[in-house]
GROMACS .gro file of C-alpha atoms in nm:
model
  260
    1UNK     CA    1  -1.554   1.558  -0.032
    2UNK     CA    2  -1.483   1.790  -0.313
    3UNK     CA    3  -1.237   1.718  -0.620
    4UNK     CA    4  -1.043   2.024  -0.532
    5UNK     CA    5  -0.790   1.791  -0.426
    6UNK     CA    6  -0.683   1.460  -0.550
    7UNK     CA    7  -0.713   1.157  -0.304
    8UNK     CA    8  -0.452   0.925  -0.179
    9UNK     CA    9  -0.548   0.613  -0.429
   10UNK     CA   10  -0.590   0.814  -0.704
   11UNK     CA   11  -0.223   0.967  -0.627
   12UNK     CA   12  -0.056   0.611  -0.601
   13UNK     CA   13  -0.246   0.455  -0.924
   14UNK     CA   14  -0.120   0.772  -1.129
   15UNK     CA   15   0.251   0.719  -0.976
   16UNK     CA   16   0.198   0.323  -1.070
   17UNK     CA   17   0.085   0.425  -1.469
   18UNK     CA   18   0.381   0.431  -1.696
   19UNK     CA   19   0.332   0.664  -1.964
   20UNK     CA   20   0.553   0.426  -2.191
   21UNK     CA   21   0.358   0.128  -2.228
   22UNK     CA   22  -0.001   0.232  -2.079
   23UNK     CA   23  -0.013  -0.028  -1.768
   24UNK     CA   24   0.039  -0.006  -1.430
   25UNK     CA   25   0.398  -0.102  -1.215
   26UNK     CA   26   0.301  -0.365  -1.009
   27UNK     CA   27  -0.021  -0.496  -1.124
   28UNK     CA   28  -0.105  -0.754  -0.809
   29UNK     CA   29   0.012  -0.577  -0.459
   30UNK     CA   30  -0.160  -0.239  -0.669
   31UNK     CA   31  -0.471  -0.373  -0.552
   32UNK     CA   32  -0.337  -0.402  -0.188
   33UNK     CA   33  -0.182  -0.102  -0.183
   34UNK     CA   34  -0.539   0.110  -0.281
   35UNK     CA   35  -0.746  -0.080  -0.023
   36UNK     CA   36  -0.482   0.075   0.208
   37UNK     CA   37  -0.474   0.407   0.045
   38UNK     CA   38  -0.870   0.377   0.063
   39UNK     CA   39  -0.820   0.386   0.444
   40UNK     CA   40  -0.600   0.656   0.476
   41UNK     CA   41  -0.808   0.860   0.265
   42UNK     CA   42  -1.111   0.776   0.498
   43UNK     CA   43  -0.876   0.879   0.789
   44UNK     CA   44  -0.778   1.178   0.688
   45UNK     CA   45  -1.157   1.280   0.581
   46UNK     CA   46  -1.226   1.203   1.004
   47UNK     CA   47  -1.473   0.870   0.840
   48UNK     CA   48  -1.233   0.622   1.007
   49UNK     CA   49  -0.946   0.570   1.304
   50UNK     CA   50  -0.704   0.360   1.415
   51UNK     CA   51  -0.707   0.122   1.674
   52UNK     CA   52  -0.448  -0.054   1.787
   53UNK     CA   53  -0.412  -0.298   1.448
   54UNK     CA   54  -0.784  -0.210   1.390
   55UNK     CA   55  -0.957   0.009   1.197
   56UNK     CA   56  -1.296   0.172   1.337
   57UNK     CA   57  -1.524   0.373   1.175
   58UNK     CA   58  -1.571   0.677   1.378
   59UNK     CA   59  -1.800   0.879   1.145
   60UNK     CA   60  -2.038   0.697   0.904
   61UNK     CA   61  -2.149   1.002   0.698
   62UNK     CA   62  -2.053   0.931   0.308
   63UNK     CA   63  -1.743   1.181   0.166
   64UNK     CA   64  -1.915   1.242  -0.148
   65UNK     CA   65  -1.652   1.027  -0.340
   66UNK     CA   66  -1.854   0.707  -0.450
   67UNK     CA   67  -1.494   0.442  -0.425
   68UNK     CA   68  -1.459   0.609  -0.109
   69UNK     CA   69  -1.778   0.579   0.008
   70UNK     CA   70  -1.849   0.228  -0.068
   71UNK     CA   71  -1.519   0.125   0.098
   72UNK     CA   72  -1.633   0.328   0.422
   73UNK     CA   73  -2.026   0.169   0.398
   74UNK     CA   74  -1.837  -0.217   0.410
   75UNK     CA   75  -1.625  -0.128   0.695
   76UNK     CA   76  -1.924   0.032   0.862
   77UNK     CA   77  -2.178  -0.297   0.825
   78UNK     CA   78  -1.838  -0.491   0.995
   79UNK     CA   79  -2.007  -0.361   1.296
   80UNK     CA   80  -1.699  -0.407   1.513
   81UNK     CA   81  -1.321  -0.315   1.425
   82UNK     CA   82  -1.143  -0.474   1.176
   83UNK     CA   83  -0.743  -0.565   1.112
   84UNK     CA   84  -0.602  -0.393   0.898
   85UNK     CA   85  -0.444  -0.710   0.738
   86UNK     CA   86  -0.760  -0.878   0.715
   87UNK     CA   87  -0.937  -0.572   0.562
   88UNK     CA   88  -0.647  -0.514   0.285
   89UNK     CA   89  -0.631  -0.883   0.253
   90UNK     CA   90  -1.003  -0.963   0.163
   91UNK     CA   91  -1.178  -1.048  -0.112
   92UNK     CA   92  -1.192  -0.688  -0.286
   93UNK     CA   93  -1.010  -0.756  -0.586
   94UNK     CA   94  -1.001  -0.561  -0.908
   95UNK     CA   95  -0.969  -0.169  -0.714
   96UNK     CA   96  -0.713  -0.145  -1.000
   97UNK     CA   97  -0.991  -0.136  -1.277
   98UNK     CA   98  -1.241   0.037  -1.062
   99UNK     CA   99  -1.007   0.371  -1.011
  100UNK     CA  100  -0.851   0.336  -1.375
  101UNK     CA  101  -1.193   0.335  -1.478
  102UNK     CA  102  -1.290   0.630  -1.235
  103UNK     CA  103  -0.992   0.816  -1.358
  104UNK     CA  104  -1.109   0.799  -1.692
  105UNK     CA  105  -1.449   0.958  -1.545
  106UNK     CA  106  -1.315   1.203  -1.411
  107UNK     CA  107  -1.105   1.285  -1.683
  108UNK     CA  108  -0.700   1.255  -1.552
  109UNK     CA  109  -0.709   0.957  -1.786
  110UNK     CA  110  -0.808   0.841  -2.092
  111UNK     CA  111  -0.827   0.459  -2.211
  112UNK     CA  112  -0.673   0.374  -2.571
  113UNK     CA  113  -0.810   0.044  -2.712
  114UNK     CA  114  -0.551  -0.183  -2.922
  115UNK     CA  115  -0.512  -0.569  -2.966
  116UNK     CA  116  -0.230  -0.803  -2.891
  117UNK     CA  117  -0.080  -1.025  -3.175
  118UNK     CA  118  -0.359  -0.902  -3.393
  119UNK     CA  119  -0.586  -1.111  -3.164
  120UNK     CA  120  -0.618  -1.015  -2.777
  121UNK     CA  121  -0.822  -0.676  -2.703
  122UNK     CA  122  -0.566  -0.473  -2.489
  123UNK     CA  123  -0.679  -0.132  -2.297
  124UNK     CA  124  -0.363   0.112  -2.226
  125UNK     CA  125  -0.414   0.423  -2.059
  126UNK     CA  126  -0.250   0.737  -2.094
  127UNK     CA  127  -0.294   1.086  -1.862
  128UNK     CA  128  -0.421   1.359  -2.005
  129UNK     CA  129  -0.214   1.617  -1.776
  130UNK     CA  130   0.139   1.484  -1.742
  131UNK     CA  131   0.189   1.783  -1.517
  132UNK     CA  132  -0.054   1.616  -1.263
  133UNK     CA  133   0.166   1.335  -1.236
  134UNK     CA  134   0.521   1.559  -1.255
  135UNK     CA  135   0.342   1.720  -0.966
  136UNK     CA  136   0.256   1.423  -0.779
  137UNK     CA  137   0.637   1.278  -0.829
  138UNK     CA  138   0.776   1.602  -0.767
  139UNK     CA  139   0.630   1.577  -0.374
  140UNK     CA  140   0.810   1.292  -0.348
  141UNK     CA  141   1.112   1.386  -0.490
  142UNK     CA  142   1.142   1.702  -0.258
  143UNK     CA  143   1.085   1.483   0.066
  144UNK     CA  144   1.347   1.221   0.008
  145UNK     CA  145   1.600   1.483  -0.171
  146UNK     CA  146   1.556   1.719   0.139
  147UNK     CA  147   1.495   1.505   0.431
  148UNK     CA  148   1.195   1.755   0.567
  149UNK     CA  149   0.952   1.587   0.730
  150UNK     CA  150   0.639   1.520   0.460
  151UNK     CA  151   0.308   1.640   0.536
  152UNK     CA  152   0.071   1.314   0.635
  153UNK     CA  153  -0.035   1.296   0.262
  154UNK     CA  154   0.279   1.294   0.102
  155UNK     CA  155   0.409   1.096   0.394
  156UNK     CA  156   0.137   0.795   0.338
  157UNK     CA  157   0.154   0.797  -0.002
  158UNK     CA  158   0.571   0.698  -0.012
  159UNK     CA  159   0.498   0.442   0.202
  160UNK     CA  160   0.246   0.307   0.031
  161UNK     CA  161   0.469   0.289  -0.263
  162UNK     CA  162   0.705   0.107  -0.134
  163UNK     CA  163   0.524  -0.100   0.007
  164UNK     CA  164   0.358  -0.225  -0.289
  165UNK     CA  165   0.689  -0.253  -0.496
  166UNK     CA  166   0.717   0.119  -0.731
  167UNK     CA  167   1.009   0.212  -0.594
  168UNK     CA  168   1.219   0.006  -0.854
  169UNK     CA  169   0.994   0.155  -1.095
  170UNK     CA  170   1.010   0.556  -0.947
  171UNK     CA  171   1.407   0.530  -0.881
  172UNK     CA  172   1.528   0.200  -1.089
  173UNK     CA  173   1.900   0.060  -1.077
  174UNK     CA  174   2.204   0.123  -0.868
  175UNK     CA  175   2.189   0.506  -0.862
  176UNK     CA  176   1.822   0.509  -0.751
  177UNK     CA  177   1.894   0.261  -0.464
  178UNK     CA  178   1.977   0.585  -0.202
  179UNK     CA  179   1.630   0.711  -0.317
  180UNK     CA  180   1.475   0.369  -0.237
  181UNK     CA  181   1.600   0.342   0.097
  182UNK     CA  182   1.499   0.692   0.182
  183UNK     CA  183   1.154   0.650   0.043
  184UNK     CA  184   1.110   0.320   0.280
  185UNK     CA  185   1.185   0.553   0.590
  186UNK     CA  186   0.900   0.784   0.495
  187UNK     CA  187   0.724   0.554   0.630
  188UNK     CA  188   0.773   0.662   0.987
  189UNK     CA  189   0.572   0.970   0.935
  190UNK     CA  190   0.239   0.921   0.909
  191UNK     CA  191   0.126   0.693   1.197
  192UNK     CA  192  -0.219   0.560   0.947
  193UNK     CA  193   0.057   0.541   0.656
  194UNK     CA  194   0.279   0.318   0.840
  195UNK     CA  195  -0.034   0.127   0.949
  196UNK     CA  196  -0.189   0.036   0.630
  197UNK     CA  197   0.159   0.011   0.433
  198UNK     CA  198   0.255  -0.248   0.712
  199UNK     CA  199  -0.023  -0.457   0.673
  200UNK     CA  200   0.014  -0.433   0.298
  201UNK     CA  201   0.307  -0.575   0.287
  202UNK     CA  202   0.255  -0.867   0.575
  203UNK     CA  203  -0.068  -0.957   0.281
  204UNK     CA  204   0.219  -1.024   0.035
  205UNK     CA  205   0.404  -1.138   0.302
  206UNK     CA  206   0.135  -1.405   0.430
  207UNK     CA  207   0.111  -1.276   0.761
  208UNK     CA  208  -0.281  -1.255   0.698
  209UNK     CA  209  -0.339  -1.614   0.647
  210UNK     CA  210  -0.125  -1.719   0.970
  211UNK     CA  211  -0.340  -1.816   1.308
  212UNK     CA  212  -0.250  -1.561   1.574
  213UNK     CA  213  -0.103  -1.751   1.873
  214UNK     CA  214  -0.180  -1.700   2.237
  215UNK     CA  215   0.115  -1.574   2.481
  216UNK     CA  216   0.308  -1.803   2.609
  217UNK     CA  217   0.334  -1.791   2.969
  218UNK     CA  218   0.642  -1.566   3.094
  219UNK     CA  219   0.778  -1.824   3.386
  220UNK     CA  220   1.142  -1.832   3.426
  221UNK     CA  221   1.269  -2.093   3.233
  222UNK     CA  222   0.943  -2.151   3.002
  223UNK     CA  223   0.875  -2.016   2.632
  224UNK     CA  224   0.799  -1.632   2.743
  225UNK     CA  225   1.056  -1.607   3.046
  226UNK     CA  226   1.388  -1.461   3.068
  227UNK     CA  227   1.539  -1.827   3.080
  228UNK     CA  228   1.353  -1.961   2.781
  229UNK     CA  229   1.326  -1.914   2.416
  230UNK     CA  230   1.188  -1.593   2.298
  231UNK     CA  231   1.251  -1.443   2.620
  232UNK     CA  232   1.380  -1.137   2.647
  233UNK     CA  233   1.260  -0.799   2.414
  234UNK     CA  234   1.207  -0.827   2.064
  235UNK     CA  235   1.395  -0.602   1.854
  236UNK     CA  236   1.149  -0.345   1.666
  237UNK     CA  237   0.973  -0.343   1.390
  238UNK     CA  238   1.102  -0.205   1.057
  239UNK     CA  239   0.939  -0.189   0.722
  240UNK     CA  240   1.077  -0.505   0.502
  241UNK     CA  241   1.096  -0.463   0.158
  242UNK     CA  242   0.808  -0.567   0.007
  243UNK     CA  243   0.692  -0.929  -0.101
  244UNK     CA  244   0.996  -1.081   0.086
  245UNK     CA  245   0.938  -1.420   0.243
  246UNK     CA  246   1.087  -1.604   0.548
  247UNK     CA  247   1.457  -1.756   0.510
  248UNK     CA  248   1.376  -2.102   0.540
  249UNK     CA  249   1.653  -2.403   0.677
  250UNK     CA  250   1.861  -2.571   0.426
  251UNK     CA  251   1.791  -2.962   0.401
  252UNK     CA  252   2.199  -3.043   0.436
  253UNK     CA  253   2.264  -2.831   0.759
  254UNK     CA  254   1.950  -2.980   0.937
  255UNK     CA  255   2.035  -3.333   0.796
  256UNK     CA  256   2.403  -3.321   0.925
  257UNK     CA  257   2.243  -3.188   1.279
  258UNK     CA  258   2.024  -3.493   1.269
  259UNK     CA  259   2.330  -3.716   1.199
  260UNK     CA  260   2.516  -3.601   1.466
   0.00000   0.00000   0.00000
């Protein structure tokens, strides 16, 4: 794989750099969110497919691009398909310092060394071609402004980030909250996009961690019938917004059902 064109992780860890304060928006789903732009990446390079909810390597040959590469060698000693969940959810933290630090390689940015309170070492980083990232934003400007249909790039990269949380920090307050919304339904066009940026966000969500359940059978009358609970067709699946969590009961409605 050449560096005539930027890839997808690199893309969303520029977008996730504030140029004010030299850190990144969203420091822990970040790492989530490049494990899942790692796999897009190795889709779109014809390394990897979908599956259903899997991911299977359908080409083992290296890209050329060393993150990429190592990402694609793991997935290919799996020997079998893997989740998507359980993939983005493993143990492969730190991605965030690996690309910041393969950024600065490759020169888009460039680390400046300071200390906290006199005391801590702090690293900020900076880009060294703000029109890279004007570029990069301006994609994503242009699809949710005009409502065309993104090409798969563009496309996986919004949903990626939203689902890892920048769109607060790409379109903040009320009068970005139109953009927001639109940028979650980008989400719909890139089937690998809304794949990966899924499972990101049922990681943060704790979906990953949750046993998977066998069918219940679908009797009349029992848990999967048309009689019972659950029965019936579930409504569809949209994207949530990111790191939500499950309402759960108050204590002083179920007490007063007890009582009575």
């Amino acid at each position: 794989m050449g560096r005539s064109r930027r890839t997808i992780p690199e893309e969303l860890l520029l977008l996730a750099l504030d140029p004010a304060t030299g850190t990144t928006a969203q420091p822990q789903s970040l790492d989530l969110g490049l494990a899942g732009a790692q796999l897009v990446e190795l889709a779109l390079a014809g390394r990897i497919a979908p599956d259903g909810d899997r991911i299977a390597v359908v080409m083992p040959r290296p890209t050329g691009d060393p993150t990429l590469d190592s990402a694609l060698e793991l997935l290919r000693r799996r020997g079998s398909p893997v989740r998507a969940v359980h993939w983005i959810g493993g143990p492969r933290l730190g991605l965030r310092q690996i690309y910041l630090a393969h950024l600065e390689r490759c020169g888009m940015v460039h680390a400046v060394s300071g200390q906290m309170c006199g005391v801590l070492p702090t690293t900020r980083y900076q880009a060294t071609d703000t029109a890279i990232s004007r570029d990069i934003r301006s994609r994503l400007d242009s699809a949710i402004r005009t409502g065309v249909p993104p090409d798969p790039r563009t496309a996986a990269l919004a949903a990626l980030a939203h689902a890892v949380g920048l769109g607060k920090h790409l379109y903040p307050g009320n009068e970005g909250r139109s953009s927001r919304s639109r940028l979650r339904d980008l989400i719909r066009h890139d089937p690998m996009g809304g794949l990966v940026a899924h499972a990101v966000m049922d990681v943060q969500n704790g979906v990953a961690a949750q046993p998977r359940r066998s069918p219940a059978p679908a009797g009349p009358g029992g848990p999967g019938g048309p009689g019972g609970p659950g029965g019936g067709r579930q409504p569809a699946r949209t994207a949530p917004e990111p790191g939500g969590v499950p309402m759960q009961p108050r204590r002083g409605s179920m007490a007063r059902a007890v009582a009575h």
